[in-house]
Structure formats: structure tokens, C-alpha cells
Short mmCIF file of C-alpha atoms in Angstrom, two decimals:
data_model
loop_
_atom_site.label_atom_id
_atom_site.label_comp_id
_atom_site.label_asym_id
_atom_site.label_seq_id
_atom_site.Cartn_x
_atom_site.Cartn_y
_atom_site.Cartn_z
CA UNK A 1 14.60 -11.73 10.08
CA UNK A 2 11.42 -11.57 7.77
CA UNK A 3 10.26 -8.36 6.91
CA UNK A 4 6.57 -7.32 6.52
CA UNK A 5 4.76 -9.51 4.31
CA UNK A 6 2.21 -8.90 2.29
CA UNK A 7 -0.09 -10.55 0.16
CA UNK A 8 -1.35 -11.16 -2.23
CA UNK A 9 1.22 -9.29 -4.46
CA UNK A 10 -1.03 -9.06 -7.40
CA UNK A 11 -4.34 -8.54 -7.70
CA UNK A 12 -7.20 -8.05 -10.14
CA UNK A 13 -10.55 -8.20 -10.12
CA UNK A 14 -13.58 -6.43 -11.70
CA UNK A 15 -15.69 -3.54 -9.98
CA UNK A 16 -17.99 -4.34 -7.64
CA UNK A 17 -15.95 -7.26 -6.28
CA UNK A 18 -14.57 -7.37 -2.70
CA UNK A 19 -10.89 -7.10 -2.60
CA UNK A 20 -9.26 -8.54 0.99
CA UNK A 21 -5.39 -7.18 0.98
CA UNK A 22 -3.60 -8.92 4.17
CA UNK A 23 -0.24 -7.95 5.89
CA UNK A 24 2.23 -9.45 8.37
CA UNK A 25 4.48 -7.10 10.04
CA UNK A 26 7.79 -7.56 11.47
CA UNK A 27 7.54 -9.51 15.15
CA UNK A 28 7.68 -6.93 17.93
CA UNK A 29 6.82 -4.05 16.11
CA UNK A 30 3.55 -2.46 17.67
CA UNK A 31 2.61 0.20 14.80
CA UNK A 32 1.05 -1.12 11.57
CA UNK A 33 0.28 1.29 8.57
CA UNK A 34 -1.71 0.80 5.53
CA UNK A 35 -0.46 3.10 2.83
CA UNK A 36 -1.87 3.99 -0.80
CA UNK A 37 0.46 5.00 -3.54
CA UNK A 38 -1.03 6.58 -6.76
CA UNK A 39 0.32 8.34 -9.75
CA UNK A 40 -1.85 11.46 -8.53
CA UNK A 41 -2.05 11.65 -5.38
CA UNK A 42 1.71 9.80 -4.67
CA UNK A 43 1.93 8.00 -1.21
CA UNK A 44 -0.63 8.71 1.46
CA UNK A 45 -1.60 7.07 5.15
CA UNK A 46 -4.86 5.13 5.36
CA UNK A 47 -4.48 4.14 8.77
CA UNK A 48 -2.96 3.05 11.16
CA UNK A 49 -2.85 1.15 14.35
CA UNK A 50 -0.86 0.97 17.73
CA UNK A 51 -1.02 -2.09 19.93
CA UNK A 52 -4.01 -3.35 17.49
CA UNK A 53 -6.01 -0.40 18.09
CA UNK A 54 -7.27 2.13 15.42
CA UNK A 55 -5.22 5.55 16.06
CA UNK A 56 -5.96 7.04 12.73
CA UNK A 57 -8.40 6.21 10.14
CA UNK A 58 -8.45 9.80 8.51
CA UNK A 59 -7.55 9.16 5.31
CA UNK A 60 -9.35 6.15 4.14
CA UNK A 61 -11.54 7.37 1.64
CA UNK A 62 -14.55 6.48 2.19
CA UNK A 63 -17.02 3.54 3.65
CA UNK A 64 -15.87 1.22 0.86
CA UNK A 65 -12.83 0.63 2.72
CA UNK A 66 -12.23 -0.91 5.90
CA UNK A 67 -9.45 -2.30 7.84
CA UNK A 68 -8.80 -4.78 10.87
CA UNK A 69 -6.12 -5.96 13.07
CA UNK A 70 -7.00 -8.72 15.27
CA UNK A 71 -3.96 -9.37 16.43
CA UNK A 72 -0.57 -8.71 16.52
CA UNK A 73 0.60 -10.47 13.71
CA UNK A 74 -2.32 -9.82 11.00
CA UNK A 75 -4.34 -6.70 9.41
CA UNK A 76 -6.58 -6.84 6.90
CA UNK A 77 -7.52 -4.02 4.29
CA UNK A 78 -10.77 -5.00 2.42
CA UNK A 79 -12.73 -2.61 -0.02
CA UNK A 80 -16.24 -3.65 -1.04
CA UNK A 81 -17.31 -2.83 -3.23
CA UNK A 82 -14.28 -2.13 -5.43
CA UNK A 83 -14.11 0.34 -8.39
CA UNK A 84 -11.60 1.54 -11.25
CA UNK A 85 -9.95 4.58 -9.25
CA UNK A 86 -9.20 2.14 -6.12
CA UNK A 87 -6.67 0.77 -8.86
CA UNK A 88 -3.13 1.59 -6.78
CA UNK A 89 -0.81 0.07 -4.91
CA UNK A 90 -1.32 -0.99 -1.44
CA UNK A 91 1.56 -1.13 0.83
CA UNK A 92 1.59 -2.09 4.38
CA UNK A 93 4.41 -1.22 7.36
CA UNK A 94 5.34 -1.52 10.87
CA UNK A 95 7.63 0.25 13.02
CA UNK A 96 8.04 -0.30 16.82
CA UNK A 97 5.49 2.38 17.68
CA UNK A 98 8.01 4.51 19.88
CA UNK A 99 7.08 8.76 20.47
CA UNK A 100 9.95 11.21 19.89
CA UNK A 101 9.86 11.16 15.76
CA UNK A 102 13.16 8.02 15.98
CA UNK A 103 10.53 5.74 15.25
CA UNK A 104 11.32 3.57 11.31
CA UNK A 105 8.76 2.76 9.57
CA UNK A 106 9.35 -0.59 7.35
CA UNK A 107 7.30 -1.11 4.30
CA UNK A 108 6.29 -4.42 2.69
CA UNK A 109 6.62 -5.45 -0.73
CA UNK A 110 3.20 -3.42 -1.74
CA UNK A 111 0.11 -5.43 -3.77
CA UNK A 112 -0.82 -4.09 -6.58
CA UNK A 113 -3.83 -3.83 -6.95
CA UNK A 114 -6.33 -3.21 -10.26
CA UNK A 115 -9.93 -2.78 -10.67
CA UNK A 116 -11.50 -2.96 -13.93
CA UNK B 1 0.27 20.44 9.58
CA UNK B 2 3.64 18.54 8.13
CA UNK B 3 4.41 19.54 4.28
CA UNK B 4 7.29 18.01 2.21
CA UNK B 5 8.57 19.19 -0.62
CA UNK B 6 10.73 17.88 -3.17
CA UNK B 7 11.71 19.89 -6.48
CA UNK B 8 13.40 18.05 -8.15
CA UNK B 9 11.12 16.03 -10.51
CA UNK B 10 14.07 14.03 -11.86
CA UNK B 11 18.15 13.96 -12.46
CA UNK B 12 20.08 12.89 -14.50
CA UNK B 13 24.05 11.93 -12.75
CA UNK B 14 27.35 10.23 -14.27
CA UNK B 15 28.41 7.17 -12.18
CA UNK B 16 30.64 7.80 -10.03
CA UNK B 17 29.87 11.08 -9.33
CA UNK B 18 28.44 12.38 -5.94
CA UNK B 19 24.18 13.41 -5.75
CA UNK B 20 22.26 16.01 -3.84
CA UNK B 21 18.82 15.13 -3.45
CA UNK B 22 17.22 17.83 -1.86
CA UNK B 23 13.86 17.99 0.38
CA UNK B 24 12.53 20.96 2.67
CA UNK B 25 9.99 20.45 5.14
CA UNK B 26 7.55 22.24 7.01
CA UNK B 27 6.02 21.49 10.40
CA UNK B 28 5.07 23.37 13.51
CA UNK B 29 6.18 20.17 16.11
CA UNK B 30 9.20 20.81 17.65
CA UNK B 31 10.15 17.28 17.80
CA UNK B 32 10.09 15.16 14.74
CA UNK B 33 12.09 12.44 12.59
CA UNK B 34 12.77 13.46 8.68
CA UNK B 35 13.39 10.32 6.61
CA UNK B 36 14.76 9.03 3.14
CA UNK B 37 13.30 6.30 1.61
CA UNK B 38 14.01 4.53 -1.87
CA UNK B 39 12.06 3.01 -4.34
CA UNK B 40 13.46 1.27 -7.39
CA UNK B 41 11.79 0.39 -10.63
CA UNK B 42 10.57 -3.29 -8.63
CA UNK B 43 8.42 -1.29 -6.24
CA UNK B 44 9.46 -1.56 -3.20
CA UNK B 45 9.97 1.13 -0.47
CA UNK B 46 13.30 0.87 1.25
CA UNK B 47 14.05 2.48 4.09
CA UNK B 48 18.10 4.29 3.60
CA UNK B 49 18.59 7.08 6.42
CA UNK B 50 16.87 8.42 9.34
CA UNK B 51 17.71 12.23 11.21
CA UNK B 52 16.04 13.36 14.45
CA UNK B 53 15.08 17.05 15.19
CA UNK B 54 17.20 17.11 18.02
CA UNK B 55 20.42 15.23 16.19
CA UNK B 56 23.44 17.43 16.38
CA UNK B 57 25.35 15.85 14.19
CA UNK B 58 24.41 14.53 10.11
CA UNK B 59 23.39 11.01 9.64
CA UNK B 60 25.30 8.80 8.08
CA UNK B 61 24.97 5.61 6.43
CA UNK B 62 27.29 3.98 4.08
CA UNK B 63 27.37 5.84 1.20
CA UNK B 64 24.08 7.91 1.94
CA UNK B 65 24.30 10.88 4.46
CA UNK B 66 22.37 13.26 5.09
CA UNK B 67 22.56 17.08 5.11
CA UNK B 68 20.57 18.76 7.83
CA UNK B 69 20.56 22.20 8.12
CA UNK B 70 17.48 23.02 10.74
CA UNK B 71 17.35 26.81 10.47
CA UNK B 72 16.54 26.40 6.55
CA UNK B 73 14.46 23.30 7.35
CA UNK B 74 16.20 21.44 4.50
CA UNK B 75 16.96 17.56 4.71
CA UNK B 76 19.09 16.58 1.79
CA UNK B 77 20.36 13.39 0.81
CA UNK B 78 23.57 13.12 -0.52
CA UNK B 79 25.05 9.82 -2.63
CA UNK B 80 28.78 9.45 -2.48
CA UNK B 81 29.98 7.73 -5.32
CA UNK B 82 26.94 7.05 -7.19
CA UNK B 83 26.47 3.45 -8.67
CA UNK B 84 23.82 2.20 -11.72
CA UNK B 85 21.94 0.36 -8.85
CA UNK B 86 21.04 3.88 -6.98
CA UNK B 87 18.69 4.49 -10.33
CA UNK B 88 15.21 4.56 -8.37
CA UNK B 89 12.94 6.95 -7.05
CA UNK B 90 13.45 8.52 -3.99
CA UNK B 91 11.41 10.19 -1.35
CA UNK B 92 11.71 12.36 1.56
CA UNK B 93 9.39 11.93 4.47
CA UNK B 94 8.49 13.51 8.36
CA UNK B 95 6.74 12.43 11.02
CA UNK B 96 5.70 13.95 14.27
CA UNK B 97 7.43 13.29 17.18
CA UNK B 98 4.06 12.58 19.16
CA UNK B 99 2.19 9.75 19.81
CA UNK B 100 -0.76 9.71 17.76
CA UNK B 101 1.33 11.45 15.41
CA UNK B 102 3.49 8.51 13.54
CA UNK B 103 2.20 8.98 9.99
CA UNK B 104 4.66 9.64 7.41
CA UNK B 105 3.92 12.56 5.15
CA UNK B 106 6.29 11.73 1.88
CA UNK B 107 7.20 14.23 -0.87
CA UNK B 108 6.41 13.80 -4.28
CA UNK B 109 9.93 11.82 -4.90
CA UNK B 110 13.06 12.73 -7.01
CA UNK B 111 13.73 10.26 -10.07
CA UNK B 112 17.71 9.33 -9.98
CA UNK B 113 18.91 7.91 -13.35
CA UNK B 114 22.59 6.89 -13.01
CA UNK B 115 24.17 7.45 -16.26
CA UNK B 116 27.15 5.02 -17.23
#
């Protein structure tokens, strides 16, 4: 079975650009998460979405970002416009969406992404 | 609020020889899912061993189980047998057992060098 896919898996562009980071996630699975994994702040939740629906959007940072899920099958994390300390890598999962704390989470491959 | 905590910044283990990662948590739900998650030099996260709150017995899985003792609120992994291939970070994470709750809050990850 394919696992979450991301893409692209590198990426770099120069500030002030708009950066479009895309994710698949495993068929069936209801939850999507967008994840951000620095050297100084280590992993932390975006957002994320049940059933294509925004549940939690606490931790984006700020109106630069914004995320989508129109369907199912495909989210979309976009900054605009992007800067130097959005450099980080970007890593998208799904999990069946199930209560009770037995719900796996299932991470893609990550993009990495750099601003300069 | 859900806090991890790891301590161990890195460690240093001969092959062969068994691991202790360890990870405490902190977390007022009273049902939740503590997880283990790897993350070798490539970048990926992979997903090794789950344990629910309510589990009465340790995971296990393959050569990774896990040590839950709930009254100390400690969740370590343990690595029978280690092998060069388990060099790689590795983190301990929680989530909530509610819905609306799903987010993973990680800990700032262990470092595993497997020594030959």
C-alpha cells in the first residue's frame, strides 16, 4: 500500500516567493496533519483536519501560511509570502481519525523546504 | 496541557547490546495513546510502537517494546539486541484520547549511535 506522499521533496526558493507544499495521505484515513520540524523549536502541529474539515489551525504561525483540503485525497500547505525562518521541514500525515488516543499517525517523507 | 520529555540528548550503545530510551509524560486526560517514533539520518519519521492508557500489558513489537509504568508516567523504549541500522533519532510522543484532541506533542528526541 502507498504511504503518504508528499511533494515536492525539495524545495528552494527566495523570500517573498509563494511556496505550495502538497500531500497525499494513505486511502481511508480521515485525519490529515501538517507538521513543522525545526532545529529550535523540534516537531510541532500546524494543523490539522478530520473528514476535510479544519479541527485545529492553532499553531500555524501566522497569516503567511495557509492550508486546504479539498478533498479526501489532497491538502495543500502554501506560505506567501515566504521568508528565511520558514526554512524547515514540512512533513505531512494521516491516521484514521479514530477517539480513544489508539489512533497512528503516519508521516510522509517530509519536503524540505529553504528560503533564502 | 500534554508535555513530553526526553533527557537523554544522545547515547552512545555497543551492538548487540540492549537500549533504554526513556520518555516521561505529562497530561491531565485520562485517556490517551503514548507513541515512539524513529527518525534516521534520511529524514523520515517512522512510526515503531504504540501503548494505550488503558493497556494492561507492555507493547511489543519485534525487537522494540515498550516499558510502561503509569503511576511514574514513564514510557520507555527498549531495543533488544541493538543493530548499526537502529542509529537514528528517536522521539517519544502523546496524544489525547479525545476527538479534537489528535495532535501529537513529540519530545525533543534521543540520538542512538550504535557503536560496532
Amino acid at each position: 500500500d502507498a504511504g503518504v506522499i508528499q511533494s515536492p521533496r525539495h524545495e528552494v526558493t527566495e523570500m517573498g516567493q509563494e511556496v505550495t507544499l502538497r500531500c497525499k495521505p494513505i486511502s481511508g484515513h480521515n485525519s490529515l496533519f501538517w507538521y513543522r520540524q525545526t532545529m529550535m523549536r523540534g516537531l510541532e502541529l500546524l494543523i490539522y483536519f478530520n473528514n476535510n474539515v479544519p479541527i485545529d489551525d492553532s499553531g500555524m504561525p501566522e497569516d503567511r501560511f495557509s492550508a486546504k483540503m479539498p478533498n479526501a485525497s489532497f491538502s495543500t500547505l502554501k506560505i506567501q509570502p515566504s521568508e528565511p525562518r520558514d526554512s524547515a521541514v514540512y512533513f505531512c500525515a494521516s491516521s484514521f481519525g479514530l477517539a480513544g488516543g489508539t489512533d497512528t499517525q503516519y508521516f510522509g517523507p517530509g519536503t524540505r523546504l529553504t528560503v533564502l | 496541557a500534554q508535555k513530553i520529555t526526553q533527557t537523554q540528548p544522545g547515547m552512545f550503545v555497543q551492538e548487540k547490546e540492549a537500549v533504554t530510551l526513556d520518555c516521561t509524560y505529562d497530561t491531565s486526560d485520562p485517556s490517551y495513546g503514548l507513541f515512539w517514533y524513529k527518525q534516521p539520518s534520511s529524514g523520515e519519521m517512522i512510526f515503531l510502537i504504540y501503548q494505550g492508557s488503558y493497556d494492561q500489558q507492555n507493547a511489543t513489537e519485534g525487537r522494540y517494546s515498550l516499558n510502561f509504568q503509569k503511576a511514574r508516567k514513564s514510557a520507555n523504549l527498549v531495543i533488544s539486541a541493538s543493530q548499526l541500522g537502529d542509529s537514528a533519532m528517536y522521539f517519544c510522543a502523546m496524544r489525547g484520547g479525545d476527538f479534537g484532541n489528535e495532535k501529537l506533542t513529540f519530545g525533543t528526541g534521543t540520538r542512538l549511535t550504535i557503536i560496532p
